[in-house]
PDB file of C-alpha atoms in Angstrom:
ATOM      1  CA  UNK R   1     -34.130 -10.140 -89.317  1.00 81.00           C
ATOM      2  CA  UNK R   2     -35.011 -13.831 -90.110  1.00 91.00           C
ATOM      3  CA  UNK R   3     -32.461 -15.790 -92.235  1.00 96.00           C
ATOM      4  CA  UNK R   4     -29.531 -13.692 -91.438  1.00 96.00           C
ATOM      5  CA  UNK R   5     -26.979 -16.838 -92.270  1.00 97.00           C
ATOM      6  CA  UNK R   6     -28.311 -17.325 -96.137  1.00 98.00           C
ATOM      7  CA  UNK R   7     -28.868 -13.236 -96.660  1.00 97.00           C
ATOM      8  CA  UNK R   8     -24.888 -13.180 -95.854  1.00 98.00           C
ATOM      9  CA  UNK R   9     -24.248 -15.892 -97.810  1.00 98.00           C
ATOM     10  CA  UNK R  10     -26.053 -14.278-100.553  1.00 98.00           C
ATOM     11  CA  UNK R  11     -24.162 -11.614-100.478  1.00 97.00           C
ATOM     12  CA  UNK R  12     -20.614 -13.487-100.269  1.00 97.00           C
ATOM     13  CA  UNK R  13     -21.476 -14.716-103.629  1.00 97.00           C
ATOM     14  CA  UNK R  14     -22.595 -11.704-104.955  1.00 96.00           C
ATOM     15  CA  UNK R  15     -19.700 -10.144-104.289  1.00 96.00           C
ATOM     16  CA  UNK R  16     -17.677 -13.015-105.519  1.00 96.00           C
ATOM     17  CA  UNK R  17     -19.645 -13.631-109.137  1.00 97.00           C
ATOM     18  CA  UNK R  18     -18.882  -9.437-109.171  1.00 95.00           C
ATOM     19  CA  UNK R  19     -14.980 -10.507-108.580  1.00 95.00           C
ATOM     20  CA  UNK R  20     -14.612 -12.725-110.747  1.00 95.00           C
ATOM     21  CA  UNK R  21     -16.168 -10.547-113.561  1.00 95.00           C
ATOM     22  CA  UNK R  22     -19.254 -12.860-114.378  1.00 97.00           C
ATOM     23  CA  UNK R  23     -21.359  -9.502-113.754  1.00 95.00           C
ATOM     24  CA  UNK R  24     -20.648  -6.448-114.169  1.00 90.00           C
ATOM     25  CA  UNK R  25     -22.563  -2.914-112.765  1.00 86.00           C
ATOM     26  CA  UNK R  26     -25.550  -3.488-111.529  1.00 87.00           C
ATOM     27  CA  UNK R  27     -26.343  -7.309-113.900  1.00 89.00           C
ATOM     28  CA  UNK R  28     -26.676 -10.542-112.847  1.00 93.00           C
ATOM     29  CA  UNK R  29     -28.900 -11.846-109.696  1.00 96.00           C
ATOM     30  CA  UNK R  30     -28.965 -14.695-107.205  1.00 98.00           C
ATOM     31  CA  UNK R  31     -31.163 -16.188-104.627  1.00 98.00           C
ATOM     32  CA  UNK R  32     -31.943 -18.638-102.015  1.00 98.00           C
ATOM     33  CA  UNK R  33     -35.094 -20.673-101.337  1.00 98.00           C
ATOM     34  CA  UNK R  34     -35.453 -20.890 -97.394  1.00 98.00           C
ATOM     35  CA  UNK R  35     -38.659 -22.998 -97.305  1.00 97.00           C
ATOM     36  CA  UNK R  36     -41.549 -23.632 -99.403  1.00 95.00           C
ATOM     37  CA  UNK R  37     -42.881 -20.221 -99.789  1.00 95.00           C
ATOM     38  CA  UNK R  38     -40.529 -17.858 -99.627  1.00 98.00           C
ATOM     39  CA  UNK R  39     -37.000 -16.606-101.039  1.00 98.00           C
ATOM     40  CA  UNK R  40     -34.552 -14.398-100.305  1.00 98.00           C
ATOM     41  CA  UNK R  41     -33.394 -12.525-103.591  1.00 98.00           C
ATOM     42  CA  UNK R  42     -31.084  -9.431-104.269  1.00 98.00           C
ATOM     43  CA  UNK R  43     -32.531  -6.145-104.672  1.00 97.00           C
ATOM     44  CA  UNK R  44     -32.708  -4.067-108.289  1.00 94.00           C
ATOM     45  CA  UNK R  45     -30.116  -2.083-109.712  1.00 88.00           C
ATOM     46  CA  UNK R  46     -27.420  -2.208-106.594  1.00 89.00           C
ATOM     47  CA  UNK R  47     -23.604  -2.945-107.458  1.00 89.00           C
ATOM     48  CA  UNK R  48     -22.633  -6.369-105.919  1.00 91.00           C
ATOM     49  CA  UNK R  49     -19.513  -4.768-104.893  1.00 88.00           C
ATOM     50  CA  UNK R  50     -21.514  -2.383-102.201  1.00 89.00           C
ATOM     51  CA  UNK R  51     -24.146  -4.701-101.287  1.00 94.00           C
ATOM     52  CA  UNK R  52     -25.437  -5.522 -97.721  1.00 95.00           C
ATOM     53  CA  UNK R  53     -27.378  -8.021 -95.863  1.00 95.00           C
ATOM     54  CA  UNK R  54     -30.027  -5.151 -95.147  1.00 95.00           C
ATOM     55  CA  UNK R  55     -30.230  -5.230 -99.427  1.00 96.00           C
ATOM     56  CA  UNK R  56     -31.339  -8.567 -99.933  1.00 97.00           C
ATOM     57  CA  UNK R  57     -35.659  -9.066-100.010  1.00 98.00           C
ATOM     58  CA  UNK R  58     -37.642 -11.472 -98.761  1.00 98.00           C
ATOM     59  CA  UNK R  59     -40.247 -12.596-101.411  1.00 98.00           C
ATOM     60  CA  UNK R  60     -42.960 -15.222-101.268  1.00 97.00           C
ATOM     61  CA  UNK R  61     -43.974 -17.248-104.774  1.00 97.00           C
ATOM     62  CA  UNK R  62     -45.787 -14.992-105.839  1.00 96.00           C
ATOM     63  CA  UNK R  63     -43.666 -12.133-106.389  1.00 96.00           C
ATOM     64  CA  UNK R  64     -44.872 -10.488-103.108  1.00 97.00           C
ATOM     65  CA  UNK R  65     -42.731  -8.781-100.651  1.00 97.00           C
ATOM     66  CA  UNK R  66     -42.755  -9.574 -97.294  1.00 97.00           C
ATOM     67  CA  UNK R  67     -39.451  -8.550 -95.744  1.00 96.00           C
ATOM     68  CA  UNK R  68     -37.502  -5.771 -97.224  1.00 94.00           C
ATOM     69  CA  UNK R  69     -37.224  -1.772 -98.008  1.00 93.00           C
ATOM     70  CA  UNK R  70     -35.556  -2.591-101.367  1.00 95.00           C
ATOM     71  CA  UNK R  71     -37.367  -3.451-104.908  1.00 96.00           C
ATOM     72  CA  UNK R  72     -36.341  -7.196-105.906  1.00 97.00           C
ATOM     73  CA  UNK R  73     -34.372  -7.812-108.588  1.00 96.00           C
ATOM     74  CA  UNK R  74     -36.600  -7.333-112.104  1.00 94.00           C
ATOM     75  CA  UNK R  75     -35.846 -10.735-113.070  1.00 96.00           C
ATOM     76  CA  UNK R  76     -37.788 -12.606-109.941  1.00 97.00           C
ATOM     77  CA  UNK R  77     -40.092 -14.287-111.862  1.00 97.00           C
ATOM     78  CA  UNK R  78     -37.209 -16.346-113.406  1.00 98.00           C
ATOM     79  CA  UNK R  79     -36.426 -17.015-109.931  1.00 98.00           C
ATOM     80  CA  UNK R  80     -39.707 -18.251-108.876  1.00 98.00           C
ATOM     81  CA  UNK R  81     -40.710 -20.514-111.712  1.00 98.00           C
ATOM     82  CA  UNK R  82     -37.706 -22.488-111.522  1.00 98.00           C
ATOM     83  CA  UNK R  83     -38.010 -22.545-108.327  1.00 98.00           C
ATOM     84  CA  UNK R  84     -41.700 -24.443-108.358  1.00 97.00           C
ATOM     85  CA  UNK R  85     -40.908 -26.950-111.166  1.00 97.00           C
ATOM     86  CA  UNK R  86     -37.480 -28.069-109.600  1.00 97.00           C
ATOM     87  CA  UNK R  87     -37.972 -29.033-105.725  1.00 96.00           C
ATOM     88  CA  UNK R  88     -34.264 -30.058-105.433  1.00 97.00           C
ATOM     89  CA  UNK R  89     -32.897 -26.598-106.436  1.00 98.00           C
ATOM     90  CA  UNK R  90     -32.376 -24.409-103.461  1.00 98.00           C
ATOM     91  CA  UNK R  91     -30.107 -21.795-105.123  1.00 98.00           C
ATOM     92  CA  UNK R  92     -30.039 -19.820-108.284  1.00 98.00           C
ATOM     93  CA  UNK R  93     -27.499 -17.488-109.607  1.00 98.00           C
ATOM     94  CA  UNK R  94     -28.059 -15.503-112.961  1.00 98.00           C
ATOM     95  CA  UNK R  95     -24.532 -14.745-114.558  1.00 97.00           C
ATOM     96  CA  UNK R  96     -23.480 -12.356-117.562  1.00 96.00           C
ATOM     97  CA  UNK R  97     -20.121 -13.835-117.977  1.00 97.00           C
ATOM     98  CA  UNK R  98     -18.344 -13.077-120.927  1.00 97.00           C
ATOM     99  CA  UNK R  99     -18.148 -16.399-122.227  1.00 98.00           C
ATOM    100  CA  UNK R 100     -21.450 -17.640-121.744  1.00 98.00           C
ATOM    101  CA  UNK R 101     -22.622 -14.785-123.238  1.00 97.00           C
ATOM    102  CA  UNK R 102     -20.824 -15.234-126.354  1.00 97.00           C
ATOM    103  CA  UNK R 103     -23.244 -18.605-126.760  1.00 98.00           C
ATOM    104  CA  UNK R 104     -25.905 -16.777-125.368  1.00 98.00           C
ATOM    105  CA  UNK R 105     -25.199 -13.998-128.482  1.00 97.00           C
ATOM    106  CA  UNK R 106     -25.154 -16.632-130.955  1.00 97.00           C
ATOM    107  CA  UNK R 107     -27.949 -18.216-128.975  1.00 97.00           C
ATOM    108  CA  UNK R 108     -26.300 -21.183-129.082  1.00 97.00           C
ATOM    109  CA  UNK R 109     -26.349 -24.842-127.022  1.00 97.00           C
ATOM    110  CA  UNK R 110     -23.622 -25.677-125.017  1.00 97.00           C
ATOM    111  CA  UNK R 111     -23.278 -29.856-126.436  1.00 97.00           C
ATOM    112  CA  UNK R 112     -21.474 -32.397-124.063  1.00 96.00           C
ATOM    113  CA  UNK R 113     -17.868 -31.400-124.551  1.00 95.00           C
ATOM    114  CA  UNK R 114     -15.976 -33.236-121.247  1.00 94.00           C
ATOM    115  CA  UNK R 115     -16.862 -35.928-119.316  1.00 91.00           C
ATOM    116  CA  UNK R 116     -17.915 -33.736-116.505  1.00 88.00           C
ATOM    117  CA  UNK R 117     -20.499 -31.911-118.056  1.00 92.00           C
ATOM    118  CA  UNK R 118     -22.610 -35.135-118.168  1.00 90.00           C
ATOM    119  CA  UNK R 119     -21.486 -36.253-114.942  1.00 91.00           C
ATOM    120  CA  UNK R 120     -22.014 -32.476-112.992  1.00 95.00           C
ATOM    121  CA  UNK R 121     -24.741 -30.723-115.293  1.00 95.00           C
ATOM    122  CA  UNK R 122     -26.627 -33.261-116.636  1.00 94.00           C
ATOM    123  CA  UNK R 123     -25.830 -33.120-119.853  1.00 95.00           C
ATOM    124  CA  UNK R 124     -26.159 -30.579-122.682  1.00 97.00           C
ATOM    125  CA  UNK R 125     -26.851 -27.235-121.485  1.00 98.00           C
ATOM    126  CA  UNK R 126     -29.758 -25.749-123.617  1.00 98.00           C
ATOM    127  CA  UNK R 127     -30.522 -22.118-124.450  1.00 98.00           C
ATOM    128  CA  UNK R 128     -33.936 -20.798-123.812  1.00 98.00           C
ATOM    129  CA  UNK R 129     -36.019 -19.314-126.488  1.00 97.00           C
ATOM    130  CA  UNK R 130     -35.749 -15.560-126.660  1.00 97.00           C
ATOM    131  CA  UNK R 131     -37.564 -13.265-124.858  1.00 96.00           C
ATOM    132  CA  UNK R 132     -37.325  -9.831-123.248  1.00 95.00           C
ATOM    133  CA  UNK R 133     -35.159  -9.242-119.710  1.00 92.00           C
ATOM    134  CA  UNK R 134     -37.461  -9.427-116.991  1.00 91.00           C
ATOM    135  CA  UNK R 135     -40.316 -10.817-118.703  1.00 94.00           C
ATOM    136  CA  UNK R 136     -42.677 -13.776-117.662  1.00 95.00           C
ATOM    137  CA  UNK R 137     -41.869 -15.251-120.846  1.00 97.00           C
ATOM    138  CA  UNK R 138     -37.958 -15.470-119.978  1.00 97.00           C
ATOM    139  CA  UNK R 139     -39.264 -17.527-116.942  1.00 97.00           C
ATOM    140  CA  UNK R 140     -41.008 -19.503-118.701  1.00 97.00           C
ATOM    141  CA  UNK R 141     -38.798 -20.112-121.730  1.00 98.00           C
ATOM    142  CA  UNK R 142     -35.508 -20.543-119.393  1.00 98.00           C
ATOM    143  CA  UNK R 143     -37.733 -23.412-117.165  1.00 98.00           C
ATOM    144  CA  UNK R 144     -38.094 -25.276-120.291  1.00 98.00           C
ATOM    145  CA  UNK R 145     -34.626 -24.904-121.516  1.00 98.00           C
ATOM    146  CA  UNK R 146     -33.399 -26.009-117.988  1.00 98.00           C
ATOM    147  CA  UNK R 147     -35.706 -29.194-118.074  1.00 97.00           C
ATOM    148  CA  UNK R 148     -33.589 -31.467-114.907  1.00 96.00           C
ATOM    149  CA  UNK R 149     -29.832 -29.956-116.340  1.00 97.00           C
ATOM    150  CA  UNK R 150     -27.666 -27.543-113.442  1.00 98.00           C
ATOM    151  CA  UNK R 151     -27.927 -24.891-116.112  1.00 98.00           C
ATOM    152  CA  UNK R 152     -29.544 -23.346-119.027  1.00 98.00           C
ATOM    153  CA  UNK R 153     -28.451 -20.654-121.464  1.00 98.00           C
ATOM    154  CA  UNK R 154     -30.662 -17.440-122.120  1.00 98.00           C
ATOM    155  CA  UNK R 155     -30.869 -16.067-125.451  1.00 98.00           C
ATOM    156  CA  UNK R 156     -29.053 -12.859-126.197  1.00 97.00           C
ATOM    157  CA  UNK R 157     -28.642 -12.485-122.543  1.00 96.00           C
ATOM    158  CA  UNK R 158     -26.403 -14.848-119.984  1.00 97.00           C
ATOM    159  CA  UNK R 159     -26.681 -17.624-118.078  1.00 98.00           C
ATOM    160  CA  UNK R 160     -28.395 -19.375-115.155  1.00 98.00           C
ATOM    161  CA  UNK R 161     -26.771 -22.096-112.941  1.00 98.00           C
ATOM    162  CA  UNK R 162     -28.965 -23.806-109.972  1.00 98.00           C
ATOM    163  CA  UNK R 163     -27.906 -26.412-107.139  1.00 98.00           C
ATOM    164  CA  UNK R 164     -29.111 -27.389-103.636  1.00 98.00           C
ATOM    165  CA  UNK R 165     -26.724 -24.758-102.174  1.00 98.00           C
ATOM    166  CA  UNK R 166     -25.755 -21.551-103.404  1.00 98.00           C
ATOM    167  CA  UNK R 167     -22.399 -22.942-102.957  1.00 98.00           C
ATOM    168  CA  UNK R 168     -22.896 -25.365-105.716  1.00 98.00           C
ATOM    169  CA  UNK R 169     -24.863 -23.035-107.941  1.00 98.00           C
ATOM    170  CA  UNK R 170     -21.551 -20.970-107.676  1.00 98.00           C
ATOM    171  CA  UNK R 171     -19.509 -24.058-108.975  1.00 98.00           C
ATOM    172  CA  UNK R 172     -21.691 -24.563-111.689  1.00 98.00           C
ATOM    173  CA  UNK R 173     -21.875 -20.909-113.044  1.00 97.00           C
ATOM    174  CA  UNK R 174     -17.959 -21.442-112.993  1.00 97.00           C
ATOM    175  CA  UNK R 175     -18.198 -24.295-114.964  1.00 97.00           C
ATOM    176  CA  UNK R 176     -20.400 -23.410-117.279  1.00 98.00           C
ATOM    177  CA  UNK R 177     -18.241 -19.994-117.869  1.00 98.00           C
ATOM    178  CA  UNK R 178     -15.144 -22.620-118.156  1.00 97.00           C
ATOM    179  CA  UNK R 179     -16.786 -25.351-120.476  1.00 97.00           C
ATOM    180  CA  UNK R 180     -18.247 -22.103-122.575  1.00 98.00           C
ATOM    181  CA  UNK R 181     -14.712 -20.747-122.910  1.00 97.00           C
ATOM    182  CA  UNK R 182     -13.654 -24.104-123.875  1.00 97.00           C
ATOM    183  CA  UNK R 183     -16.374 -24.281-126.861  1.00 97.00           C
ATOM    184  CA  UNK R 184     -15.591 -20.914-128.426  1.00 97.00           C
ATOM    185  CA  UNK R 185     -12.252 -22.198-128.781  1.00 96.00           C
ATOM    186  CA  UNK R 186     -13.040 -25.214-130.310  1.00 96.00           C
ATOM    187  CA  UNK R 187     -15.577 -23.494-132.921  1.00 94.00           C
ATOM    188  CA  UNK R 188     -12.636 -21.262-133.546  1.00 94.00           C
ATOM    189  CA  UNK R 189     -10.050 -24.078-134.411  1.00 94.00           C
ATOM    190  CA  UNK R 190     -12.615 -25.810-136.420  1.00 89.00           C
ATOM    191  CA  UNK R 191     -13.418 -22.752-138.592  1.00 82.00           C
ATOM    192  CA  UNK R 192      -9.308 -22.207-138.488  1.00 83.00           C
ATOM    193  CA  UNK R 193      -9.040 -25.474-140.083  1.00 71.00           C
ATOM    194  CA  UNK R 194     -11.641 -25.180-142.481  1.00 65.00           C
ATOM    195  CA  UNK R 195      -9.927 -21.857-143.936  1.00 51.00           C
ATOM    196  CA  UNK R 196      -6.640 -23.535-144.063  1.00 53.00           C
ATOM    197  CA  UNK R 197      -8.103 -26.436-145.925  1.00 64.00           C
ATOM    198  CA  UNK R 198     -10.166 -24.846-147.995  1.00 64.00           C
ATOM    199  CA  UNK R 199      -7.027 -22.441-149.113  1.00 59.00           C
ATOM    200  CA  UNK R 200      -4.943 -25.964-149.853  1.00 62.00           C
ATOM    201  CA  UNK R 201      -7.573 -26.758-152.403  1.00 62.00           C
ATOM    202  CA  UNK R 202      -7.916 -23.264-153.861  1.00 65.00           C
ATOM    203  CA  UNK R 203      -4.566 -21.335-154.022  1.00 59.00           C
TER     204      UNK R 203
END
């Protein structure tokens, strides 16, 4: 079995993104580009809290499996377009935390809220266009959300953090979770405020 190190490192994460509760069941996906054809990528439909090294596929750009008994997880394409427009990114994890969803319900931009959002994602993290799970048009849509940001929001759906390691696309699907949780509550004070004000001038 070739790339035994990043298949177990794949599944580490898996099972921590599971953990933490930024998937649940069988959502959610990661991978990790291991040269400049091929990826490793977790299989379809299998619970990140059973999975095993012997789960994760080996696919090439084209979609194609070349190492693996397992089907790949439906949303490879995503996977594999980001992966040929951005030549730094090494590492992708696809997250349905609760937060991020919330903005991803609303379908909703995450703006520049700390200092560290500029300084670690680039900047304001954009959501995609809608389109359906799995399709080539998510790919597509989420590569030109995620222009040269760490992240990008997917309409009605979750969220997608990249980084030259899979441990730094793990730090920035936590930070985009935090900074998201963050937002919501500052939407919610501001619409608090605007109720309270609004009953001042109309008791």
């Amino acid at each position: 079995m070739k790339w035994k190190k990043e298949r177990q490192e794949i599944v580490n994460f898996a099972r921590k993104i599971y953990r933490k509760g930024f998937v649940t069941g069988i959502s959610g996906n990661l991978s990790i580009r291991v040269n400049d054809n091929y990826l490793l990528i977790t299989p379809k439909s299998k619970c990140y809290e059973k999975i095993k090294i012997s789960d994760i596929v080996l696919i090439d750009l084209n979609g194609k499996i070349i190492e693996g008994d397992k089907e790949p997880s439906s949303e490879k394409k995503l996977h594999i377009e980001i992966y040929k427009v951005r030549k730094d990114i090494n590492a992708i994890i696809h997250t349905h935390s609760t937060y991020a969803c919330i903005l991803a319900a609303k379908e909703l931009s995450l703006p520049i809220i700390l200092d560290e959002q500029k300084d670690v994602l680039g900047g304001e993290i954009k959501v995609a266009k809608y389109a359906p799970c799995g399709s080539d048009e998510i790919a597509y849509e989420a590569v030109k959300a995620l222009e040269d940001k760490k992240g990008v929001i997917l309409a009605k759906h979750g969220a997608v953090s990249v980084g030259k390691s899979i441990n730094e696309a793990f730090y920035i699907c936590e930070l985009i979770e935090r900074l998201s949780k963050i937002y919501v509550y500052i939407k919610l004070i501001e619409k608090t405020n605007s109720f309270l004000d609004n009953s001042k001038h109309n008791p």
